[in-house]
Short mmCIF file of C-alpha atoms and ligand atoms in Angstrom, two decimals:
data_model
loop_
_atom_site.label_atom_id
_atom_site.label_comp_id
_atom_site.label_asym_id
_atom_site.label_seq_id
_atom_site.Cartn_x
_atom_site.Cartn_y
_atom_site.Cartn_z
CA UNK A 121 110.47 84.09 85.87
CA UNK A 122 112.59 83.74 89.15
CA UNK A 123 113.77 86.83 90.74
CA UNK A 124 117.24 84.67 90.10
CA UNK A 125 116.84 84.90 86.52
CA UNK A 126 115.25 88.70 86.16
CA UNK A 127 118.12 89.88 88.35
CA UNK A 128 120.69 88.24 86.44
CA UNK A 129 119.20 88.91 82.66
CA UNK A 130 121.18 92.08 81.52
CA UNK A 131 119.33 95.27 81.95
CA UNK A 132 120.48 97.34 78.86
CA UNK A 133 118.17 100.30 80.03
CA UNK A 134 118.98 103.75 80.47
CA UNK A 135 117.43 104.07 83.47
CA UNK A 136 117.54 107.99 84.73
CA UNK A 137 115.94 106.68 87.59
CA UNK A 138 116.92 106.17 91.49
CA UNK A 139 118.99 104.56 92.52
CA UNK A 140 121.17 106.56 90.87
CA UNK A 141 124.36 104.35 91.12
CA UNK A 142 123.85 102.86 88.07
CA UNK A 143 124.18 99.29 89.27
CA UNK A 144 127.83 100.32 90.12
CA UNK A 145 129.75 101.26 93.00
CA UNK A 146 131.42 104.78 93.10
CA UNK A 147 132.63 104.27 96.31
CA UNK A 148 134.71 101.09 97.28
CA UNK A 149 132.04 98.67 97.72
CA UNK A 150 131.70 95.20 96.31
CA UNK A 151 128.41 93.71 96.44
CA UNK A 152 130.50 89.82 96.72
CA UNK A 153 131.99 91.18 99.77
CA UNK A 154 128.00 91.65 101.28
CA UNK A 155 128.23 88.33 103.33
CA UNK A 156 131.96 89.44 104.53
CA UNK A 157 130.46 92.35 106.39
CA UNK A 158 127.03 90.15 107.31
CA UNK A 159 127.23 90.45 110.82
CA UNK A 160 124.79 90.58 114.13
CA UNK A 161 125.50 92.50 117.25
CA UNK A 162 127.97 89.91 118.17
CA UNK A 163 130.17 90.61 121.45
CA UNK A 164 132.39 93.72 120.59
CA UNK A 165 130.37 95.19 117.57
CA UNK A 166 128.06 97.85 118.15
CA UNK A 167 124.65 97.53 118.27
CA UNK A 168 122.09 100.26 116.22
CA UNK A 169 119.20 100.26 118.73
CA UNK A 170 121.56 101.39 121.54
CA UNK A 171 125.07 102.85 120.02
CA UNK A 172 128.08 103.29 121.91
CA UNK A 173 131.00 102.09 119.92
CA UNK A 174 131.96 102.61 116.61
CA UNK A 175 128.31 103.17 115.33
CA UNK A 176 128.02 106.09 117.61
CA UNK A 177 131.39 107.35 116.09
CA UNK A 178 130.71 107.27 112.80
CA UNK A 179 127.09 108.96 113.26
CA UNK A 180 128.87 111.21 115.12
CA UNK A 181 131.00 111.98 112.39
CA UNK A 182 127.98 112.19 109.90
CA UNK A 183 126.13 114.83 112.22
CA UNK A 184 129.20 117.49 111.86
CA UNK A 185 128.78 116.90 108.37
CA UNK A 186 124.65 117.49 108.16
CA UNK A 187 125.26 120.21 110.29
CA UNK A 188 122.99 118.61 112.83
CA UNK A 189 123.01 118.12 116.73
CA UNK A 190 122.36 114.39 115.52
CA UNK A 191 122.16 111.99 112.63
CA UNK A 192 121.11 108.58 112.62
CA UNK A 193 121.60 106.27 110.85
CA UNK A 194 118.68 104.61 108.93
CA UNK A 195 118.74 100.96 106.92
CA UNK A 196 114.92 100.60 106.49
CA UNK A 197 114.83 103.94 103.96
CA UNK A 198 113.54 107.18 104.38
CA UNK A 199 110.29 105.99 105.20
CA UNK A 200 110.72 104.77 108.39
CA UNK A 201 113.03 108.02 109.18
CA UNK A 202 110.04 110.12 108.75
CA UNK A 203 108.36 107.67 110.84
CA UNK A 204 110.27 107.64 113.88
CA UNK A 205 110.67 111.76 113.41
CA UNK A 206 106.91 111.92 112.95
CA UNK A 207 106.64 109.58 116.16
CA UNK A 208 109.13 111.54 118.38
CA UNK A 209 107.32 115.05 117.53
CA UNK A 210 103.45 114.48 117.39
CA UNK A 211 101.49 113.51 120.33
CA UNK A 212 98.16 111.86 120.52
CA UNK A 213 95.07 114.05 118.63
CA UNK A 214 97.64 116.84 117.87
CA UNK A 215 97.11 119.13 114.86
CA UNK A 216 99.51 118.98 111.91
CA UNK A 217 100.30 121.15 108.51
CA UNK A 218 101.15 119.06 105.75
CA UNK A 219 101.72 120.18 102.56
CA UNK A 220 100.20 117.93 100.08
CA UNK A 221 102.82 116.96 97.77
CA UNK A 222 104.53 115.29 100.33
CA UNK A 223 105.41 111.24 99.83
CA UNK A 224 102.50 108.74 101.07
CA UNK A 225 105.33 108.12 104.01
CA UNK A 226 103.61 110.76 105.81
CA UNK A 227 100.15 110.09 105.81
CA UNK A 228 101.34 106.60 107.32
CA UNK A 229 103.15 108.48 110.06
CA UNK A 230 99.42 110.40 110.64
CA UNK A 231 98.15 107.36 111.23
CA UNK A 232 100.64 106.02 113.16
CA UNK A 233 100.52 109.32 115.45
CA UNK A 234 96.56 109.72 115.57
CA UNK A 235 97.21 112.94 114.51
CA UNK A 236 94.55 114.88 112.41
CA UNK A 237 95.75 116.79 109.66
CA UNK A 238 95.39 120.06 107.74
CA UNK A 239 96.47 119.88 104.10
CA UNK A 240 98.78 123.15 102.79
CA UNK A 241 98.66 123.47 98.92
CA UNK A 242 102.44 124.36 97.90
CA UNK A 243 102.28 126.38 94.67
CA UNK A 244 102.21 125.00 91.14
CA UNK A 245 104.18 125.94 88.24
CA UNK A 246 101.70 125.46 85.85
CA UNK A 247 103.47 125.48 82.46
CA UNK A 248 105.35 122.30 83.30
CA UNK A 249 102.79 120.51 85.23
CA UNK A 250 104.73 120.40 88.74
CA UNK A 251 104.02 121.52 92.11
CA UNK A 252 106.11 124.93 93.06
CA UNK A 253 107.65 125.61 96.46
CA UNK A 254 105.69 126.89 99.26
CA UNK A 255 104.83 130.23 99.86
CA UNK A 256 106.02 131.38 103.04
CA UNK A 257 103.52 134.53 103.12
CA UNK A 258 100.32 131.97 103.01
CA UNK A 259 101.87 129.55 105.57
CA UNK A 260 102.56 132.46 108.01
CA UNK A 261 98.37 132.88 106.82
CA UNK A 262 97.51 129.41 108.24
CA UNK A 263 99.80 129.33 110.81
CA UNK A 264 98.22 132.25 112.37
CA UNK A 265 94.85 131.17 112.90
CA UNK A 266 95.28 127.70 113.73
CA UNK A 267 97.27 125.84 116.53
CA UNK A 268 99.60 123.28 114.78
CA UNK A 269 101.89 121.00 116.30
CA UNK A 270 104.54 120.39 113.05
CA UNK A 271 104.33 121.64 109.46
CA UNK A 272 105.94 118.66 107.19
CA UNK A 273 107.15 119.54 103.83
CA UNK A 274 109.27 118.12 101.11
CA UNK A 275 112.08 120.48 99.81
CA UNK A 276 113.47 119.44 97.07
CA UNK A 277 110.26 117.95 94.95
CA UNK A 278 111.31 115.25 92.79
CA UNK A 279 111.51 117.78 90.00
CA UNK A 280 114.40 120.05 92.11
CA UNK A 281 112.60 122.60 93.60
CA UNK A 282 113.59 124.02 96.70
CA UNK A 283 111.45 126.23 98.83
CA UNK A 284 113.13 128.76 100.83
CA UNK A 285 113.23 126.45 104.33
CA UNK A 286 115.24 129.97 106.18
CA UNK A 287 112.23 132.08 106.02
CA UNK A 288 109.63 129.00 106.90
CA UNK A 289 111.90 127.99 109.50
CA UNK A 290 111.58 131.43 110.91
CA UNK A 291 107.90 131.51 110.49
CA UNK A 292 107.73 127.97 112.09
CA UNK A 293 109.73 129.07 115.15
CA UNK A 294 107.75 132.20 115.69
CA UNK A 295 104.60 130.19 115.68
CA UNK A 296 106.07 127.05 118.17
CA UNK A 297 105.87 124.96 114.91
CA UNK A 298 108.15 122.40 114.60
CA UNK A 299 109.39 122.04 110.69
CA UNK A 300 110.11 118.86 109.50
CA UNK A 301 112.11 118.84 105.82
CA UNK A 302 111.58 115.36 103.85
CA UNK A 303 114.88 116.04 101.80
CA UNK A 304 114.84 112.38 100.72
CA UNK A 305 116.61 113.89 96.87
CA UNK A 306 118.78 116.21 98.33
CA UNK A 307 121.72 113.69 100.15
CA UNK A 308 124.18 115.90 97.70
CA UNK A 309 123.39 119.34 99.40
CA UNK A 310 125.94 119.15 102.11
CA UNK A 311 128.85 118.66 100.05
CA UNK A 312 128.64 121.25 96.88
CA UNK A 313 128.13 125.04 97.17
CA UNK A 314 126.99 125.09 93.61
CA UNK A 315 123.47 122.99 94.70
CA UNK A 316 121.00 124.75 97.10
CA UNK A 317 121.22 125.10 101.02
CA UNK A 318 120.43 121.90 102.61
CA UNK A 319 117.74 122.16 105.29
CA UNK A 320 119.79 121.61 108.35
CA UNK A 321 121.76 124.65 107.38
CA UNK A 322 118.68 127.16 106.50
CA UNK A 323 117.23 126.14 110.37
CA UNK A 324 114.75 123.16 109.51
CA UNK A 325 113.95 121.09 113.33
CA UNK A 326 114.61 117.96 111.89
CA UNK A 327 115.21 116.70 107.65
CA UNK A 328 115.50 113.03 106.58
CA UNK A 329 117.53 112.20 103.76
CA UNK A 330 117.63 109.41 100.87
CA UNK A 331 121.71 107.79 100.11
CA UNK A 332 120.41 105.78 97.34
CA UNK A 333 118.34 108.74 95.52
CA UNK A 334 121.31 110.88 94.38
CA UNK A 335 124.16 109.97 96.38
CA UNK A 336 125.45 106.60 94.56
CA UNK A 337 124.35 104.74 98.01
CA UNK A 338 122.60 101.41 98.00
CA UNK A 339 118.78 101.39 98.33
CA UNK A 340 117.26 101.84 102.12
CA UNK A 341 120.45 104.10 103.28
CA UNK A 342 119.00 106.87 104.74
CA UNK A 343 119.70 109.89 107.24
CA UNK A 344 117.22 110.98 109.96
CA UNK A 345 119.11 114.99 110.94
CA UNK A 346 117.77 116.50 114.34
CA UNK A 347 118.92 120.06 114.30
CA UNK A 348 120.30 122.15 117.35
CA UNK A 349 117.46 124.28 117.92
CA UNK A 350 115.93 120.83 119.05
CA UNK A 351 116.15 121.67 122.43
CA UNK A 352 113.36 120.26 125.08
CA UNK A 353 113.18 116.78 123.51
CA UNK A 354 115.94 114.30 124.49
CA UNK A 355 117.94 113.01 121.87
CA UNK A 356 117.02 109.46 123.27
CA UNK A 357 113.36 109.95 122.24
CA UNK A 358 114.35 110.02 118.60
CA UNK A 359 116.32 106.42 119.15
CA UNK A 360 113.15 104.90 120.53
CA UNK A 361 111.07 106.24 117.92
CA UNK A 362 113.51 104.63 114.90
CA UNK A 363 113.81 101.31 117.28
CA UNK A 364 109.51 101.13 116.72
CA UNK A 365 110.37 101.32 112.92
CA UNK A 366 113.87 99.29 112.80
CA UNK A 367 114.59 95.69 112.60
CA UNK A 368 116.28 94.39 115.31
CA UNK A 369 118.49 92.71 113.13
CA UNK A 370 119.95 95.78 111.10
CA UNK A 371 122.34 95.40 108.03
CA UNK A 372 125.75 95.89 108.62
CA UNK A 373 126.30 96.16 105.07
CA UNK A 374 124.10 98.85 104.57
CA UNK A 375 125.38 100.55 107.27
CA UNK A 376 128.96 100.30 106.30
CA UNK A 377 127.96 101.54 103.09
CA UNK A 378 126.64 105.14 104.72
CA UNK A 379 129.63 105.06 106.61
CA UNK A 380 131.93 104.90 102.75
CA UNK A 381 129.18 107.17 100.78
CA UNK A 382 129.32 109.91 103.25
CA UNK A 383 133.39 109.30 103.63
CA UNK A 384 133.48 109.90 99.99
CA UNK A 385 131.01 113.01 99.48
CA UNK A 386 132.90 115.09 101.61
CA UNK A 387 136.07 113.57 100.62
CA UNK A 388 138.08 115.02 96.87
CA UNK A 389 136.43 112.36 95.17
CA UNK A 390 132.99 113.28 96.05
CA UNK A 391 133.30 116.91 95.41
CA UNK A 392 135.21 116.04 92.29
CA UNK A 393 132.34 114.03 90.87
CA UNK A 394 129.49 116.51 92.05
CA UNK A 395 131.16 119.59 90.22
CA UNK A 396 132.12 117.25 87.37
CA UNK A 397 128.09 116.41 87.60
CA UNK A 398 126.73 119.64 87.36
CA UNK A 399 129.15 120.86 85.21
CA UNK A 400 128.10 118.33 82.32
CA UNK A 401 124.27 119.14 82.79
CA UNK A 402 125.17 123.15 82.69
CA UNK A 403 126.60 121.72 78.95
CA UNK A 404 124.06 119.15 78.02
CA UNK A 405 121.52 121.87 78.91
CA UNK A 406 123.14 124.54 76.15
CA UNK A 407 123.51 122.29 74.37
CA UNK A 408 119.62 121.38 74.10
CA UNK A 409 118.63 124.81 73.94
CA UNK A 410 119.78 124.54 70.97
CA UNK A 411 117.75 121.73 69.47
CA UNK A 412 114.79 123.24 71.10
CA UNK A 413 114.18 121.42 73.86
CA UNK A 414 113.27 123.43 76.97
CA UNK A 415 115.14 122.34 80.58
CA UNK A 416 113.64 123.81 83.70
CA UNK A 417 115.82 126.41 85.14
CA UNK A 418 114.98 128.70 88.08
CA UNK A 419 116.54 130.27 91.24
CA UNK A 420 117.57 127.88 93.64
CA UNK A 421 116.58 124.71 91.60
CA UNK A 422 118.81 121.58 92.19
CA UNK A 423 120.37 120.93 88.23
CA UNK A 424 121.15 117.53 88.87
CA UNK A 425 117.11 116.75 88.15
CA UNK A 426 116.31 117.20 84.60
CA UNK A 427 113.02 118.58 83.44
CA UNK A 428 112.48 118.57 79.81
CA UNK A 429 109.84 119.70 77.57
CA UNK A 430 109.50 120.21 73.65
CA UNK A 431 106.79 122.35 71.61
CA UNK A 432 105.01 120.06 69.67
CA UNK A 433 104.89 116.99 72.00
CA UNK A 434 103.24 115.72 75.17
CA UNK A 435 105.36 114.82 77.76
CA UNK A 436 103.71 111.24 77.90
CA UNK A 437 104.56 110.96 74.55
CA UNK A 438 108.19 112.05 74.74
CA UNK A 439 108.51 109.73 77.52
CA UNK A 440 107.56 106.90 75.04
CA UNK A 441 109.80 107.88 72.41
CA UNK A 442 112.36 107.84 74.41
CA UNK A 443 111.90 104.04 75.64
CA UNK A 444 110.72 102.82 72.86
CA UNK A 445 113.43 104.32 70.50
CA UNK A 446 116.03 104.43 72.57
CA UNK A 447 115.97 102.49 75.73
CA UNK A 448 116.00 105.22 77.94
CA UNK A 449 113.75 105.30 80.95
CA UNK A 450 112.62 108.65 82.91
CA UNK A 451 111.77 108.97 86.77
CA UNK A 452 108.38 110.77 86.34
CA UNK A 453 106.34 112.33 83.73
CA UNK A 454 103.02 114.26 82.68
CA UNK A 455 101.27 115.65 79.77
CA UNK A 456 103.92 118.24 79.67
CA UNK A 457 107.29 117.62 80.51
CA UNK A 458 109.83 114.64 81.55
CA UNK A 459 112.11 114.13 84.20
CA UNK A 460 115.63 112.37 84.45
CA UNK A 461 117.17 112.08 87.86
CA UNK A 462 120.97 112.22 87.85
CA UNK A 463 123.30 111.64 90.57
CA UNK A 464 126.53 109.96 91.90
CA UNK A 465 127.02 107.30 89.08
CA UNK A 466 125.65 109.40 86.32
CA UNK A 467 128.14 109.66 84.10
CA UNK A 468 128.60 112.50 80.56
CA UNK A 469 128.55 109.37 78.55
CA UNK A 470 124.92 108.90 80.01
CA UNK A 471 124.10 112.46 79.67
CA UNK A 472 125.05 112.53 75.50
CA UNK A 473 122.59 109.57 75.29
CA UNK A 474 120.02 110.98 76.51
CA UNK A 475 121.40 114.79 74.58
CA UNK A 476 121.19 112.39 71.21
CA UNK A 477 117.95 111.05 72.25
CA UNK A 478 115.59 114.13 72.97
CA UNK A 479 117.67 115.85 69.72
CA UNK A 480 115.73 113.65 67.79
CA UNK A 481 112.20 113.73 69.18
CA UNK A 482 109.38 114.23 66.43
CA UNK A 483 107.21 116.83 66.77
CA UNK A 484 103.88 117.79 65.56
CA UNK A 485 103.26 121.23 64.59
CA UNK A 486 99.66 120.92 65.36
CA UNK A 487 100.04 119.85 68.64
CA UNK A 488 98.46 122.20 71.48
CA UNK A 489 100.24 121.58 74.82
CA UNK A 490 97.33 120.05 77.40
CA UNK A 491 96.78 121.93 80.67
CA UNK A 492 97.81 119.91 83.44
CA UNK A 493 94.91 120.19 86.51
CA UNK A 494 95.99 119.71 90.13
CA UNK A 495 93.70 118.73 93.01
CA UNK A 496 91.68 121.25 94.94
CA UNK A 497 91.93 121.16 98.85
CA UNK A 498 90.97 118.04 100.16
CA UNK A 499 87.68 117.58 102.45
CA UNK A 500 89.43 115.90 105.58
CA UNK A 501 86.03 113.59 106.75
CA UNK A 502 88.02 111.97 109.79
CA UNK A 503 91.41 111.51 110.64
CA UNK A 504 93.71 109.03 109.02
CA UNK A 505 94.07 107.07 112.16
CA UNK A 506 90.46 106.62 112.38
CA UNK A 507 89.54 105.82 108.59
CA UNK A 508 92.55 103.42 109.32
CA UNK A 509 90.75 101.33 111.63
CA UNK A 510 87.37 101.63 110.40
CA UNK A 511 84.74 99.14 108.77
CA UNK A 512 84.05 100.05 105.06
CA UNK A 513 81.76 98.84 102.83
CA UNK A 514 81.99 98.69 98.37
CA UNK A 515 79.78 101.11 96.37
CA UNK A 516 79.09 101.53 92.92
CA UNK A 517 80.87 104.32 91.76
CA UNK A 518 77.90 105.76 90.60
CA UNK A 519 76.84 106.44 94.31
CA UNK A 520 80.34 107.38 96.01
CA UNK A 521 80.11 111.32 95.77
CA UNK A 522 80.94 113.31 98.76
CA UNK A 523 81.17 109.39 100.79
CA UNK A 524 84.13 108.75 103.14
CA UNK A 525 87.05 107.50 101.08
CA UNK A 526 88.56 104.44 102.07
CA UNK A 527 90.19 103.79 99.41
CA UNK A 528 94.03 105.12 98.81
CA UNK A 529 94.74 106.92 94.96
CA UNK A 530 98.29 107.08 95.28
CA UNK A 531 100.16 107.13 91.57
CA UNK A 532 103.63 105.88 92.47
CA UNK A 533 106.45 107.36 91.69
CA UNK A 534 106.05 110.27 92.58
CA UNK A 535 103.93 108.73 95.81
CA UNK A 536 101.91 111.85 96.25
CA UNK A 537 98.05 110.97 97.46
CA UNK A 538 95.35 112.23 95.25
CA UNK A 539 92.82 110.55 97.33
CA UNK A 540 93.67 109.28 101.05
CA UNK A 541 91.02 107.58 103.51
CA UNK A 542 89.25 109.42 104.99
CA UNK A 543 88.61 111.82 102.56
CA UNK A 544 85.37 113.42 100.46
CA UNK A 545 85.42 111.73 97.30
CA UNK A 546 85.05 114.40 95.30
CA UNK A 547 84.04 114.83 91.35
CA UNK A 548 87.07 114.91 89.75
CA UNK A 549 88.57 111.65 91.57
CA UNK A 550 85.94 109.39 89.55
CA UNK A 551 88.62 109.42 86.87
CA UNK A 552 90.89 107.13 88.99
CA UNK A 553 88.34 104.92 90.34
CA UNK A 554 86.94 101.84 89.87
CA UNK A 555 83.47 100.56 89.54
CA UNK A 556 83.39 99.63 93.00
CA UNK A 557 84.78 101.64 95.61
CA UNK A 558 85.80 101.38 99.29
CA UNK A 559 83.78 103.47 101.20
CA UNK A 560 83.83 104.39 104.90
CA UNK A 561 80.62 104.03 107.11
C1 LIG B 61 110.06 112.73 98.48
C2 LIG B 61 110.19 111.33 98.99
N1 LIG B 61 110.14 111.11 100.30
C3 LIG B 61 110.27 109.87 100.82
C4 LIG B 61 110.44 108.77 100.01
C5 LIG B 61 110.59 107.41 100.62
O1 LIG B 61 111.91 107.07 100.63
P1 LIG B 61 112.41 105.55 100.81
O2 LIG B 61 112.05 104.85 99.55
O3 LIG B 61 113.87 105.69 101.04
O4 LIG B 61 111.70 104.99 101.98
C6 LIG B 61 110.48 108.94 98.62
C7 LIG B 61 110.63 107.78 97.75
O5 LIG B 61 110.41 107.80 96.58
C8 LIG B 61 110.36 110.26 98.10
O6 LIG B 61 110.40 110.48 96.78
#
């Protein structure tokens, strides 16, 4: 089939899923009117490599709102925003804290950086199979006795949690650590008080953020926030960084469209429809309590991401139901629980299908709820630039124990590595491997 013919085919899917526009605008933009607003850096338009018109304006305008010094803007995704901030930071064979649930995005930005890294293990919330926030207490640990460069972190997860970014920020500071926030799924904190602090505003150094995620933006809109405390590296650095990651040819269209989403989410509409949001879920989720279905709630979790579980069934399983019987498709799930994203373009009509849907999940009495296992700490061989560049050879898989990893495990979505190159190849990754496998020599 022709992209043509897939695209065009009606998707009758109830996709909880980003983007989470729901293949329709919220904001006043018509997809016909793309090749209207098609345009190059022709003479008086601005130019995003080098802005000084009305591009520098409107990111101007945007940075009041992050509550940053400066936000770009960023066409190419968040991706290549943590890219260029990972570019602008990290020097040549510096040492950097990442914590391991953060998106595969990173790891290229290691490489990119010939940085080595130290994995931090964020905490896990074992009865619904999900990685927890980190723990400022054992990151103050680590950042004692070792000499980092940055600690990168993501805050939210996919799932909604937030970790508490004021007190790491702190911690970072004292330590001459710069903290950099991936807050790709949290583009709606800025512009609700009823949703956690954004990052920017609890004292991260720089946060990136996704427009398409949760913020009824098209895909590859994205926000690269460099805060105030920023103080001994020019703003200018940053611009070369994204101009190693940007086309040269950006899309005007895509860069109107941050201009209209972020017009709208701090304008009545936009706060309108986020209260109107989170005001449904707060009913959908008494509403499931009811029918015994368990949503995730905890301090300073973002509502608008749904995590469901029910006694009696695997999460897989639910998942399946819920396609299979009823069309609707999740983000994410595990043996234990489920998650539907929600955003800008989620509407309550959406949110009762999904209600009806999990009300009627089967269950089996007999059913004992599986014990999800995460990874153990990594064994770091050599550094991802170097296992990057390096020759590798196949082995059977019978003979790849404690060999250099070239070979990347990466489950997508949620993007997280559970083996990276470079690493120890360790018993419990010959579950995801092939007979042969890439190793490093
Ligand atoms: C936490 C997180 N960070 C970064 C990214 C990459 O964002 P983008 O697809 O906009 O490049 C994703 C994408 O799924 C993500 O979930």
């Amino acid at each position: 089939m022709s992209l043509i013919k897939l695209l065009n085919n009606k998707i009758d899917r109830i996709l909880f899923t980003t983007p989470s526009h729901n293949q329709k605008p919220r904001f006043d933009f018509n997809v016909n009117s793309f090749y209207k607003v098609d345009y190059s850096e022709i003479e008086g338009f601005d130019n995003l490599s080098n802005p000084k018109g009305e591009i520098l304006m409107s990111m101007a305008r945007a940075s009041q709102l992050m509550r940053a010094k400066q936000t770009f803007f960023v066409t190419q995704g968040v991706t290549s925003a943590m890219l260029a901030a990972m570019k602008t930071i990290i020097n040549q064979d510096d040492k950097v804290l990442v914590a391991r649930n953060c998106h595969k995005s990173v790891y290229n930005g290691l490489i990119l950086t010939n940085a080595f890294v130290d994995w931090f293990m964020p905490d896990t919330i074992d009865e619904w199979g999900i990685y927890g926030v980190i723990d400022p207490k054992k990151l103050e640990n680590t950042l004692k006795i070792n000499n980092y460069r940055a600690f990168i972190m993501t805050s939210p997860t996919y799932e909604g949690i937030n970790s508490d970014i004021k007190e790491i920020s702190k911690i970072c500071k004292n330590y001459g650590v710069y903290l950099i926030v991936d807050e790709a799924h949290g583009a709606l904190y800025n512009f609700s008080d009823n949703l956690p602090q954004s990052a920017m505003a609890q004292g991260a150094d720089i946060s990136v953020i996704s427009l398409h995620k949760t913020a009824g933006a098209l895909n590859q809109t994205a926000l690269l926030n460099v805060s105030y405390d920023i103080n001994n590296i020019e703003i200018n650095q940053f611009q070369q960084s994204l101009n190693l990651f940007q086309t040269t040819s950006p899309s005007y269209p895509l860069l109107l469209n941050i201009e209209m989403c972020l017009n709208y989410l701090s304008g009545k509409d936009g706060k309108k429809d986020i209260q109107n949001l989170i005001n449904d879920i707060e009913n959908f989720k008494k509403d499931l309590k009811r029918f015994g279905v368990d949503v995730y709630e905890a301090d300073n979790h973002d509502i608008t991401k749904i995590l469901v579980k029910k006694e009696g069934i695997s999460g897989l399983d639910l998942s399946d139901f819920l396609y299979r019987d009823f069309n609707i498709e999740d983000e994410l799930n595990n043996q234990i629980s489920c998650l539907y994203l929600t955003g800008i373009g989620t509407s309550r009509q959406k949110l009762d299908k999904l209600k009806n849907a999990l009300k009627k999940v089967i269950t089996n009495e007999s059913y004992e709820e599986e014990k999800i296992e995460f990874q153990p700490m990594p064994i770091v061989k050599i550094r991802p630039s170097d296992a990057f560049n390096h020759n590798f050879i196949y082995v059977n898989k019978q003979d790849c124990l404690l060999k250099i990893s070239n070979t990347l495990v990466l489950p997508y979505p949620p993007g997280i590595g559970v083996l990276y190159p470079g690493e120890a190849i360790q018993k419990w990754h010959l579950d995801y491997l092939n007979n042969d496998v890439e190793v490093i020599v």
